[in-house]
Coordinates of C-alpha atoms in Angstrom, one line a residue:
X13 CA 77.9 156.5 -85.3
X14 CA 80.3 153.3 -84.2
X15 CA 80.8 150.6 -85.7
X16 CA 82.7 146.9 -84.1
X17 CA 84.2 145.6 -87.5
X18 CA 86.9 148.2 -88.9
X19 CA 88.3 148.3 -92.5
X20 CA 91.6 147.8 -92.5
X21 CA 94.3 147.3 -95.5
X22 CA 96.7 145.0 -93.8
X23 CA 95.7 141.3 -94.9
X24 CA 96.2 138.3 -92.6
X25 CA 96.7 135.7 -94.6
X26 CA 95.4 133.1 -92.4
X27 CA 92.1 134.4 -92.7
X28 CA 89.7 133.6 -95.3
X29 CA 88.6 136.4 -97.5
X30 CA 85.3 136.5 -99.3
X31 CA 84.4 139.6 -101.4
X32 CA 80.7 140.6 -100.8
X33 CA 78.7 142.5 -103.4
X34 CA 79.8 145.9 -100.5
X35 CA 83.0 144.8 -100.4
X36 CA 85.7 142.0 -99.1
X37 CA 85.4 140.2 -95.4
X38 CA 88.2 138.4 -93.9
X39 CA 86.9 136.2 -91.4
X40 CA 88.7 133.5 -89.1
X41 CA 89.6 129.9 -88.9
X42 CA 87.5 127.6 -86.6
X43 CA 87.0 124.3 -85.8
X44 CA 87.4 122.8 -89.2
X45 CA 84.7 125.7 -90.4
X46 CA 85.5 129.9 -92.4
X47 CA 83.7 132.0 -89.8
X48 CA 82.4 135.3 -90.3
X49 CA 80.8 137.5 -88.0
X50 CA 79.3 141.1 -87.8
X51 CA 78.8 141.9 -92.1
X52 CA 75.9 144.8 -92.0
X53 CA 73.3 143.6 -94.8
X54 CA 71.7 147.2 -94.2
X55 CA 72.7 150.7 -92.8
X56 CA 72.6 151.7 -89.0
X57 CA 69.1 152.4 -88.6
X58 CA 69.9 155.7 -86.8
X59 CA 69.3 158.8 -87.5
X60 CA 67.1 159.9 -90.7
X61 CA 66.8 156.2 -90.7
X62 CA 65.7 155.9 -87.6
X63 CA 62.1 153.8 -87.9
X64 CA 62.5 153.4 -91.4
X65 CA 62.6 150.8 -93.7
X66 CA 65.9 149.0 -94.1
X67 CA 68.5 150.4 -96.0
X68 CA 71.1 148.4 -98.1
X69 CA 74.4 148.7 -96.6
X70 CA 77.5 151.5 -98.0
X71 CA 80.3 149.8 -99.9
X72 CA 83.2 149.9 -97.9
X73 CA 86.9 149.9 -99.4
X74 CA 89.6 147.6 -98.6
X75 CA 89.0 144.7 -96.6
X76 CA 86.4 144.3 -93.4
X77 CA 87.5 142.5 -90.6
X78 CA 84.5 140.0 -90.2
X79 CA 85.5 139.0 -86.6
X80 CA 83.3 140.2 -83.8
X81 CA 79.7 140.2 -83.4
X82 CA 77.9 143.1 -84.6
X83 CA 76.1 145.2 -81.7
X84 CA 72.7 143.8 -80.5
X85 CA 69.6 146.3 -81.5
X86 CA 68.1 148.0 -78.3
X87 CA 65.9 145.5 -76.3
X88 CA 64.6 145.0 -73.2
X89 CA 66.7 142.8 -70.6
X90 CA 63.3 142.9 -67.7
X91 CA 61.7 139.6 -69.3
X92 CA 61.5 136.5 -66.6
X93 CA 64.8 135.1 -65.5
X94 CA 67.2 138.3 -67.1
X95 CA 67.9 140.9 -66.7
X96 CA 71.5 143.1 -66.5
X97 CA 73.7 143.9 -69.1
X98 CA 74.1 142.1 -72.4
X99 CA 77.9 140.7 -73.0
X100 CA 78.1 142.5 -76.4
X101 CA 79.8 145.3 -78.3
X102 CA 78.2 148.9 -78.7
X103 CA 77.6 150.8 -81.2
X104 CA 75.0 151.2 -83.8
X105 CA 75.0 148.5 -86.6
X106 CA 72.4 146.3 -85.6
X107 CA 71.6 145.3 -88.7
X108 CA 74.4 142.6 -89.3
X109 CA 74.9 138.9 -90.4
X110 CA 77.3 136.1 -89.7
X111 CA 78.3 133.3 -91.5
X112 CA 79.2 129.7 -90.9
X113 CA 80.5 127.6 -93.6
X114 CA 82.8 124.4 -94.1
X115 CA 84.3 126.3 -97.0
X116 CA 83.4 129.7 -98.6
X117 CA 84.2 128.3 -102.1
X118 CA 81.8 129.4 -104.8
X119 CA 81.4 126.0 -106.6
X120 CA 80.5 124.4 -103.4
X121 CA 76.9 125.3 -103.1
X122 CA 75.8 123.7 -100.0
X123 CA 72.4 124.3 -98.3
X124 CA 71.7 127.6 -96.6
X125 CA 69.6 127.3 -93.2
X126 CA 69.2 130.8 -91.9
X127 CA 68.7 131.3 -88.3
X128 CA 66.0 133.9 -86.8
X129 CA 66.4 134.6 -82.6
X130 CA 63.1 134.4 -80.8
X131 CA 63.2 136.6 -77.7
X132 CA 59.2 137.4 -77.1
X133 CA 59.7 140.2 -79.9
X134 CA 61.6 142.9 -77.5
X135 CA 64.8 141.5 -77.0
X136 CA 67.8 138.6 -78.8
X137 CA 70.8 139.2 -80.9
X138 CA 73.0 137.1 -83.0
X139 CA 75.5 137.0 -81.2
X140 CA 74.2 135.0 -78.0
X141 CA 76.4 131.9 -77.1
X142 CA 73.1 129.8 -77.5
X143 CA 73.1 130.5 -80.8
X144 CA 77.0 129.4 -82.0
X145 CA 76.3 127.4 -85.3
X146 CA 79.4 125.7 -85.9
X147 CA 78.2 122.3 -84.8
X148 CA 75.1 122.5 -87.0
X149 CA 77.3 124.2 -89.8
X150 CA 80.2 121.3 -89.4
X151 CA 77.4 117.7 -88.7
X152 CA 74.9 118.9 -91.4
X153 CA 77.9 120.0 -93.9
X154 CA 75.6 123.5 -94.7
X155 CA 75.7 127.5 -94.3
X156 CA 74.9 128.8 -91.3
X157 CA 73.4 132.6 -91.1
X158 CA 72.3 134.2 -88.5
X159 CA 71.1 137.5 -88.5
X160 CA 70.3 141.0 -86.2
X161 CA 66.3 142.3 -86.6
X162 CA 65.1 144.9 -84.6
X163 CA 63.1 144.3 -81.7
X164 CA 61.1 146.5 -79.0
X165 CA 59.8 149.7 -80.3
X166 CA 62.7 150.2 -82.8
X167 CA 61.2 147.1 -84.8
X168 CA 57.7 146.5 -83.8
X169 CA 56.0 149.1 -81.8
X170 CA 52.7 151.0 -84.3
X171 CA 54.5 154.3 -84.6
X172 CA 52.4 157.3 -86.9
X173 CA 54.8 158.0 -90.1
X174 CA 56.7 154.2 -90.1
X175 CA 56.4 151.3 -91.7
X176 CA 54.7 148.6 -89.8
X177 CA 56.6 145.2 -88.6
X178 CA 60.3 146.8 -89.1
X179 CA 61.4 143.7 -87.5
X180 CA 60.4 141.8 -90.4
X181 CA 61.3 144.2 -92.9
X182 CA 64.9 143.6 -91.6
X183 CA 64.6 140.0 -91.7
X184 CA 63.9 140.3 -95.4
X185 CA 66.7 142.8 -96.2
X186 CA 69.2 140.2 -94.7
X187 CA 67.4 137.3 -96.7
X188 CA 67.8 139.5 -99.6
X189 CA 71.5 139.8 -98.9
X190 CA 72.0 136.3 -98.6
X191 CA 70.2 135.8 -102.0
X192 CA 72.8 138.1 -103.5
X193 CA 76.3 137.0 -101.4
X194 CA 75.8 133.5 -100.2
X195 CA 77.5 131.6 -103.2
X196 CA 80.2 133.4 -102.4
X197 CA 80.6 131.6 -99.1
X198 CA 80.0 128.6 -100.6
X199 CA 76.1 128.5 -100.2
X200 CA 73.2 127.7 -102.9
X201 CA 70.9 130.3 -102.9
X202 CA 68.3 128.5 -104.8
X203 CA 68.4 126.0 -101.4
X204 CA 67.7 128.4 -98.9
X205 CA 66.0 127.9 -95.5
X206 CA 65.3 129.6 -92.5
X207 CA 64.5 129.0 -89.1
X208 CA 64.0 130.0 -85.9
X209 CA 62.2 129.5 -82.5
X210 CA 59.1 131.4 -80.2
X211 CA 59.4 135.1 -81.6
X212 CA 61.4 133.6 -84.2
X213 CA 59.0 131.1 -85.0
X214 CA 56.5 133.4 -85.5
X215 CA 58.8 135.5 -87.4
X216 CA 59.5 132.6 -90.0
X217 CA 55.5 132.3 -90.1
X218 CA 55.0 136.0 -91.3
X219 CA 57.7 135.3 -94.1
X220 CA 55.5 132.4 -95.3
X221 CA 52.6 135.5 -95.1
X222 CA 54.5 138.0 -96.8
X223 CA 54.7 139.2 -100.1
X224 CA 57.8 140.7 -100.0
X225 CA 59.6 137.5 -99.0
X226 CA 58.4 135.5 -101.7
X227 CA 61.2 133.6 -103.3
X228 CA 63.8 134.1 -101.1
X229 CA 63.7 131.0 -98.9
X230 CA 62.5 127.4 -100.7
X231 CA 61.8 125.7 -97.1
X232 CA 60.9 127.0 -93.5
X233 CA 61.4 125.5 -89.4
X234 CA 59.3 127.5 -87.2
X235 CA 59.6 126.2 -83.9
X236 CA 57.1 127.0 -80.9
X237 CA 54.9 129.0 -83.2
X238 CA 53.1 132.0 -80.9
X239 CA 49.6 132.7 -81.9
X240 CA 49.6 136.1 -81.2
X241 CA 49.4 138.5 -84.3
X242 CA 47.8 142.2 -83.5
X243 CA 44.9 143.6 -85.4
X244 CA 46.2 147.2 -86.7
X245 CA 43.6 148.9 -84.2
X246 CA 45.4 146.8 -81.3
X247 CA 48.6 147.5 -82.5
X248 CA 47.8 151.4 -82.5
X249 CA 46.5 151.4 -79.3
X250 CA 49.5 149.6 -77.4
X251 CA 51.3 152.0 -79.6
X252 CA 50.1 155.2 -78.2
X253 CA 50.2 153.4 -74.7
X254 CA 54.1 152.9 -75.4
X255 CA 54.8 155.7 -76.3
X256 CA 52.7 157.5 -73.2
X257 CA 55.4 155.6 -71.3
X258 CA 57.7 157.8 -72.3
X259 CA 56.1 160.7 -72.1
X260 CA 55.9 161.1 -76.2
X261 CA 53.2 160.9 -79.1
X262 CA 53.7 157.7 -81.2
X263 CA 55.0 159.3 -84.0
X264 CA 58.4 159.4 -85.9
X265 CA 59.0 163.5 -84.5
X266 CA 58.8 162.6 -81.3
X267 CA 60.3 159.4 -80.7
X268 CA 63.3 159.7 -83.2
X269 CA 64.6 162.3 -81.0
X270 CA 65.0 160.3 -78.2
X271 CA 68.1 157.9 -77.7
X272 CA 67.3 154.5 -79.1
X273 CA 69.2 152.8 -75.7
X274 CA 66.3 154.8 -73.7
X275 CA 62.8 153.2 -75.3
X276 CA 62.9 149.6 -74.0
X277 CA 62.2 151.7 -70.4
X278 CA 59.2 152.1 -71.7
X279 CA 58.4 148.8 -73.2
X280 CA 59.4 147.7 -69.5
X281 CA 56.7 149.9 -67.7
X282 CA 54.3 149.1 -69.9
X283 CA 55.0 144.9 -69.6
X284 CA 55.0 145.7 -66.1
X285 CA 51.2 147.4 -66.1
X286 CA 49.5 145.4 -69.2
X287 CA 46.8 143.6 -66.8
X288 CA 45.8 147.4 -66.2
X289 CA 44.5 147.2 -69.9
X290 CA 42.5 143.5 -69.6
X291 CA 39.3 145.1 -70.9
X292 CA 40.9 146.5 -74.2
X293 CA 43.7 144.5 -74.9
X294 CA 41.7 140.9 -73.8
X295 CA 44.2 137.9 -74.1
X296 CA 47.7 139.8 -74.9
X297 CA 47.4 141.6 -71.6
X298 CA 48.3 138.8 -69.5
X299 CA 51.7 137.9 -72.0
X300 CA 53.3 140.7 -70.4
X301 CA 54.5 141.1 -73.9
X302 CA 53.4 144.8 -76.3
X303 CA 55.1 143.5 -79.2
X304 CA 54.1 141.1 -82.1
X305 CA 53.5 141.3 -85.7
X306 CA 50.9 143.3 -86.9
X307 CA 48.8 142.4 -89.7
X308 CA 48.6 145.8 -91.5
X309 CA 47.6 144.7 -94.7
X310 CA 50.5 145.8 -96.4
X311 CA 53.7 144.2 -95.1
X312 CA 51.9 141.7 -93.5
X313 CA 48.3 141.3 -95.0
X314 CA 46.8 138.8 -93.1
X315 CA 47.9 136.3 -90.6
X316 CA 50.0 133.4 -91.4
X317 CA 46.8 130.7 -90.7
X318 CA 44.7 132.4 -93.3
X319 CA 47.5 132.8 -95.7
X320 CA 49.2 129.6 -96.1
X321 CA 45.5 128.1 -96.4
X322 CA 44.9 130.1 -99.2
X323 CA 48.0 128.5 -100.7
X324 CA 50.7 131.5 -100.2
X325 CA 53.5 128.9 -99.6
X326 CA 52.3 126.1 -101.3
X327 CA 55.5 125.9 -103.1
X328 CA 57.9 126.1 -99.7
X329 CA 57.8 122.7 -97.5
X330 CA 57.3 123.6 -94.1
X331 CA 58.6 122.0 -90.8
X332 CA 56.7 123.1 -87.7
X333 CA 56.1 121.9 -83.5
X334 CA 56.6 122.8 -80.7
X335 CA 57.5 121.1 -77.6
X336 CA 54.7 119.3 -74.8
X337 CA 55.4 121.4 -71.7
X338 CA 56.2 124.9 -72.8
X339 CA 54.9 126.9 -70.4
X340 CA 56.1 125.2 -68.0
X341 CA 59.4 127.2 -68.5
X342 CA 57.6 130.6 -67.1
X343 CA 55.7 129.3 -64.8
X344 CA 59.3 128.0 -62.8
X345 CA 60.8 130.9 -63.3
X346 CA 58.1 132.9 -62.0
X347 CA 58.4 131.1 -58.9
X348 CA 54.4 130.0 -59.8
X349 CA 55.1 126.0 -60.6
X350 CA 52.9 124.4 -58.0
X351 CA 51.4 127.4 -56.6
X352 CA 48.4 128.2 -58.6
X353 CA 45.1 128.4 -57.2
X354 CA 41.6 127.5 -58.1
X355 CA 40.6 130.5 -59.1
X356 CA 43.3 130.9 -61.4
X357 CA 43.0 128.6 -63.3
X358 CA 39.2 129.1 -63.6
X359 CA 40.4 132.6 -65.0
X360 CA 43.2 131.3 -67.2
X361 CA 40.5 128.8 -68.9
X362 CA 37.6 131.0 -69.2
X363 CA 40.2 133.3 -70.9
X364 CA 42.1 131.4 -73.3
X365 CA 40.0 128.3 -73.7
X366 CA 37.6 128.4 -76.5
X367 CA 33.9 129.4 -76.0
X368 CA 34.7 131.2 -72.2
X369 CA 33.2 129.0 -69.8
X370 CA 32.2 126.4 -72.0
X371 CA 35.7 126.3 -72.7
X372 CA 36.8 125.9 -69.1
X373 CA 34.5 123.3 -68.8
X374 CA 35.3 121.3 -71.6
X375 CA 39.2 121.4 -70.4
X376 CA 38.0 120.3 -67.3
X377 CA 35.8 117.6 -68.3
X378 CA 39.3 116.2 -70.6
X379 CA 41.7 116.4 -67.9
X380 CA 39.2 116.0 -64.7
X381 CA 42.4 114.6 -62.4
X382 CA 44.5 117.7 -63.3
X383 CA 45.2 119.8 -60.9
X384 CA 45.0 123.7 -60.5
X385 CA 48.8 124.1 -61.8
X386 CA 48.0 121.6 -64.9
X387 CA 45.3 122.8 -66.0
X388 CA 46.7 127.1 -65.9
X389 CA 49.7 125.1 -67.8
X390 CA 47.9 123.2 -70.5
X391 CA 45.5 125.9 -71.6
X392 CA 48.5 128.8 -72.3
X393 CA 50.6 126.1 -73.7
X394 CA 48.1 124.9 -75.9
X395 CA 46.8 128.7 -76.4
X396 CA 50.0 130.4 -77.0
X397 CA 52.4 127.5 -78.6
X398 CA 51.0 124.1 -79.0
X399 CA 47.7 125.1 -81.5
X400 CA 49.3 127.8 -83.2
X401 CA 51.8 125.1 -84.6
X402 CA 49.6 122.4 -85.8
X403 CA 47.1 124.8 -87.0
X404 CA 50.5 125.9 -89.1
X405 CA 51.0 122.6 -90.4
X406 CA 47.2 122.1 -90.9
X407 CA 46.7 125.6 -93.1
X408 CA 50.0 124.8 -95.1
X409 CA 48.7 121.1 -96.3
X410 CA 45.1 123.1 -96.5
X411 CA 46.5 125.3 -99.2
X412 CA 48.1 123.1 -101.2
X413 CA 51.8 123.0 -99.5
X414 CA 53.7 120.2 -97.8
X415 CA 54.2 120.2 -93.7
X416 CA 55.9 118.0 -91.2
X417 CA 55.0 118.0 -87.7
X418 CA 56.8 117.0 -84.6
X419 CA 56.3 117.2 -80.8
X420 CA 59.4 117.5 -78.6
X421 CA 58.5 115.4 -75.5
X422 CA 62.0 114.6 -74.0
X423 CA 62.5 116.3 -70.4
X424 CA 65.3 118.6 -69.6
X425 CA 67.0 117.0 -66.9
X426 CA 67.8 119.6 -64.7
X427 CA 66.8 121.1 -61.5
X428 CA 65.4 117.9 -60.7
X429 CA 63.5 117.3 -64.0
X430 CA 60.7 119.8 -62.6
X431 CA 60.5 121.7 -66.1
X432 CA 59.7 119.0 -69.0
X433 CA 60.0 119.5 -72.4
X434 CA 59.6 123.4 -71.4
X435 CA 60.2 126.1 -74.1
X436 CA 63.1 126.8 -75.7
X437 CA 64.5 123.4 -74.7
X438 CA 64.8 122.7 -78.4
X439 CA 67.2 125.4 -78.7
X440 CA 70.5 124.2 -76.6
X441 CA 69.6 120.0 -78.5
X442 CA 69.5 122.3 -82.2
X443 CA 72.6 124.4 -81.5
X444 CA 74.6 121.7 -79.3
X445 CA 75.2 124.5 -77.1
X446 CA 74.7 123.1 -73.8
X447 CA 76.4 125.7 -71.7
X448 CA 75.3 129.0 -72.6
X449 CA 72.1 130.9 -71.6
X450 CA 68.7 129.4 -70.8
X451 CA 71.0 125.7 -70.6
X452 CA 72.2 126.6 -67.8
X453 CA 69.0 126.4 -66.1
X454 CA 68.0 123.2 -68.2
X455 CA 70.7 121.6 -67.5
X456 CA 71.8 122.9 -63.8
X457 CA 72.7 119.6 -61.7
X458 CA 72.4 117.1 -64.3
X459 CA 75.3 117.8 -67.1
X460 CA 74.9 116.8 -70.0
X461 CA 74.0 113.1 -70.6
X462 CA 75.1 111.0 -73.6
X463 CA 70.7 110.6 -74.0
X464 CA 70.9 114.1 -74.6
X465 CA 73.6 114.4 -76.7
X466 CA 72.0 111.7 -78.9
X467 CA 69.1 113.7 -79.0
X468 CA 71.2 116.5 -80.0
X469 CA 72.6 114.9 -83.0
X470 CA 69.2 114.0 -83.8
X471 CA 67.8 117.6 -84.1
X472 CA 70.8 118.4 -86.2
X473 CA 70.2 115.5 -88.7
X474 CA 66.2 116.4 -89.3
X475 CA 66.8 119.7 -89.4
X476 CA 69.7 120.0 -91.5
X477 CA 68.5 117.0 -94.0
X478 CA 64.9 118.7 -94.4
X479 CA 67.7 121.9 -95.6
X480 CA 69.2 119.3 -98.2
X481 CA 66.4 117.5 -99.2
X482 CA 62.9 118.5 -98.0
X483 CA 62.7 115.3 -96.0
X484 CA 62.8 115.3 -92.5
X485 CA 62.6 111.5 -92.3
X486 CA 58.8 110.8 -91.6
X487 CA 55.9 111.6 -93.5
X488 CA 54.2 115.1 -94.4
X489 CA 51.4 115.5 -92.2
X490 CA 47.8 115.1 -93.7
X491 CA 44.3 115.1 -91.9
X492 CA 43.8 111.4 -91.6
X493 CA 47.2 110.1 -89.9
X494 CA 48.3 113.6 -88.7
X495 CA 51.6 112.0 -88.6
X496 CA 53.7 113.3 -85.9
X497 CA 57.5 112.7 -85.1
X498 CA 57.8 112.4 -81.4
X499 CA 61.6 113.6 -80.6
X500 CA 62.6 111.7 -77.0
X501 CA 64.7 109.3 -75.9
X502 CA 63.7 106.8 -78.4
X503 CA 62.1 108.7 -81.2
X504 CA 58.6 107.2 -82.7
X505 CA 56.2 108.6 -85.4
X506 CA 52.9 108.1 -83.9
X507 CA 49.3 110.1 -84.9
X508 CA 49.6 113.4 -83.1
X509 CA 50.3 112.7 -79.4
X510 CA 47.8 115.5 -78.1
X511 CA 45.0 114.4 -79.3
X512 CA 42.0 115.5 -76.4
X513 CA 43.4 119.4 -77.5
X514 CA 43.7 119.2 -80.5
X515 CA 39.9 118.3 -80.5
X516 CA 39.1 120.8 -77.7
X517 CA 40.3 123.6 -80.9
X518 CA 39.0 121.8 -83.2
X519 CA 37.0 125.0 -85.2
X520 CA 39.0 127.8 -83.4
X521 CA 40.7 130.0 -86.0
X522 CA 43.8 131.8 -84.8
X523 CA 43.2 135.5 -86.2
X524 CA 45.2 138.7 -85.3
X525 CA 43.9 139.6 -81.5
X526 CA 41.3 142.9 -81.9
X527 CA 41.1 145.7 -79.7
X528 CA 38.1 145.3 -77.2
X529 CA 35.7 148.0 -76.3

């Protein structure tokens, strides 16, 4: 085993030092904020470990350097638009946190927002540029923590003999860990939110669905919500499908033997061939995606829809959207923006639209002058983003709870302005990060304009004033107004903007995808 932060018994005093219930961290002085990075919340989930449950991390003696980023879990680097070799350390403590915080005194007890990566559920770490927290951490005056989870088949795959949704399991341990250590850094744990965005949207979705999580967060952000949850029997079956891949069983025996840097091959052959398996797997073969959450009935018991109407999170105020255009994003960078056919989109509709061809027609009948590329658009944004969300907001204020609902609508600028209000747009406005992963590609040929750093700010006030107080600024949604807060240029709270689909679903319940035939 390797790890990237060393003990060591030399103090600097320029550093901050903050002693964690494992032991002390010394992290670094930046920009006005303590920051510390790479503190394992759990063991290295390697060896005996190795599919298991988290583990709470070994004391250490002396003091931890808390200065690099912990190494990224395996993942898979084949998804649209990148692929290569990840600009990170090695070794095998995935399971780590960092901490942003304008001063890690105990007395201070400043919100807590808690950050979760999306990444499609096979791939993200921690320690991306795009997710550098400083200028939430320093504008909102609150903790920032973000965390590792395990992704691919290390933390979602069905494997015979392991707990189901690892991931998530992880995600907990490191809530639990900022429960137990975060007033040290000057945080309130008793104010404790956490967000995220796509995978990590619906990540922050099966918190609100768990059990186990209860009463570790007291509000939740889930940005870009996916709808897809897997039914156990589907979950099995891309399982064993997996883990044919690799020439193995799905079982612990087999596939603990084999290096962990080795499996997302597998997940990569099988994204590559998951139109083979239409007939079985029905609407997640076409994601290109074999990972999501699974409702076991156990760590996850049913899907987040169900749960939060039957008033599982009544008592955590949720903020949830999504932004107008996102799938536009894949569709440019699959070099398919402008090139879809007829016949695609009649398969794309009769697909995901609900009711089949009555579906189709419907769509077609709401947007008759869209054209092939619109209408292939609209249907898997609304499908696999847009509904998912409101229905979100629409369970939680079902059940009891309180929601807020927005609708990013402002275009990212670059490349000529050809991909909207695309997904994951909302990441590089939240983070202020305008220069580091997908922004490039946002922002390629156009900079960075003072409308969009205005914009910017804004995301950082909502989000980080619905951390202090629960108010995002405009009121909770409720089925009457369906008050919406459009984020744009010129930001307006209007009735929510989409209204033809939001009728077109009206009825549709978003339930974990079966296995066909």
């Amino acid at each position: 085993m390797t790890t990237s932060n060393p003990v060591t018994s030399a103090p600097r005093a320029e550093g901050p030092v903050v002693r964690t219930a494992t032991g002390p961290v010394r992290g670094l002085r930046e920009n006005g904020l303590a920051v510390f990075r790479g503190i394992p919340f759990a063991e290295p989930p390697v060896g005996q470990l190795r599919f298991a449950a988290p583990r709470p991390a070994t004391a250490w003696d002396g003091t931890r350097d808390a200065y690099a980023f912990g190494p990224p879990p395996p993942q898979d680097l084949g998804i649209q638009g990148r692929t290569g070799v990840l600009d990170a350390p090695e070794g095998d403590d995935w399971l780590t946190v960092n901490v942003w915080t304008p001063d890690p005194d105990p007395a201070a007890r400043r919100p807590v927002m808690v950050w979760i990566y999306g990444g499609a559920y096979k791939l993200g770490h921690s320690g991306s540029p795009g997710y550098d927290a400083q200028r939430i951490a320093r504008d909102g005056d609150v903790v920032v923590v973000t965390l590792n989870y395990r992704v691919g088949m290390e933390g979602f795959a069905q494997i015979e003999g392991a707990p189901a949704n690892r991931g998530l399991l992880d995600q907990v341990a490191a809530l639990e860990w900022v429960r137990e250590n975060v007033t040290a850094f000057g945080g309130d744990p008793d104010r404790v939110t956490v967000f995220g965005e796509s995978a990590g949207g619906g990540s922050v979705a099966s918190l609100l669905a768990m059990p186990r999580a209860r009463g570790l967060f007291r509000r939740a952000i889930a940005q870009s919500v996916p709808g897809t949850f897997f039914s156990l029997d589907l979950a099995e079956d891309i399982g064993r499908a997996l883990a044919a891949e690799a020439g193995l069983r799905p079982t612990v025996a087999d596939l603990a033997a084999t290096d962990p840097r080795r499996l997302p091959d597998a997940g990569q052959a099988l994204s590559a061939k998951m139109l083979q398996h239409l007939d079985r797997w029905g609407r997640i073969a076409p994601t290109v995606t074999p990972f999501s959450p699974v409702v076991d009935g156990d760590v996850l018991p049913t899907a987040p829809w169900q749960a939060l109407a039957s008033g599982s999170a009544r008592d955590v105020e949720l903020l949830v959207g999504h932004n107008r255009d996102e799938y536009r994003l894949f569709l440019v960078l699959g070099e398919m923006y402008g090139k879809i056919t007829e016949e695609q989109a009649t398969g794309a509709l009769r697909l995901f639209a609900p009711g089949g061809e009555a579906g189709e027609r419907a769509y077609r009948a709401a947007f008759p002058e869209a054209s092939p590329t619109e209408l292939y658009e609209r249907v898997q944004t609304d499908w696999l983003f847009a509904m998912p969300s409101l229905r979100l907001a629409e369970a939680q204020t079902a059940g009891g709870g309180r929601a807020h609902l927005y609708e990013l609508t402002w275009g990212a600028p670059g490349n000529g302005g050809i991909l909207g209000a695309c997904h994951g747009l909302d990441i590089p406005l939240l983070f202020g990060t305008f220069e580091a992963d997908l922004a490039n590609l946002l922002f390629a040929g156009a900079g960075v304009t003072p409308e969009a750093e205005a914009l910017s700010s804004r995301f950082r006030t909502v989000w980080t004033s619905f951390a202090t107080t629960g108010d995002p600024g405009w009121p909770a949604y409720d089925p009457e107004a369906r008050s919406t807060q459009v984020l744009d240029t010129h930001p307006a709270v209007t009735a929510y903007p989409e209204e033809k689909t939001r009728q077109l679903w009206e009825g549709y319940e978003f339930t974990p995808s079966p296995l066909l035939g």
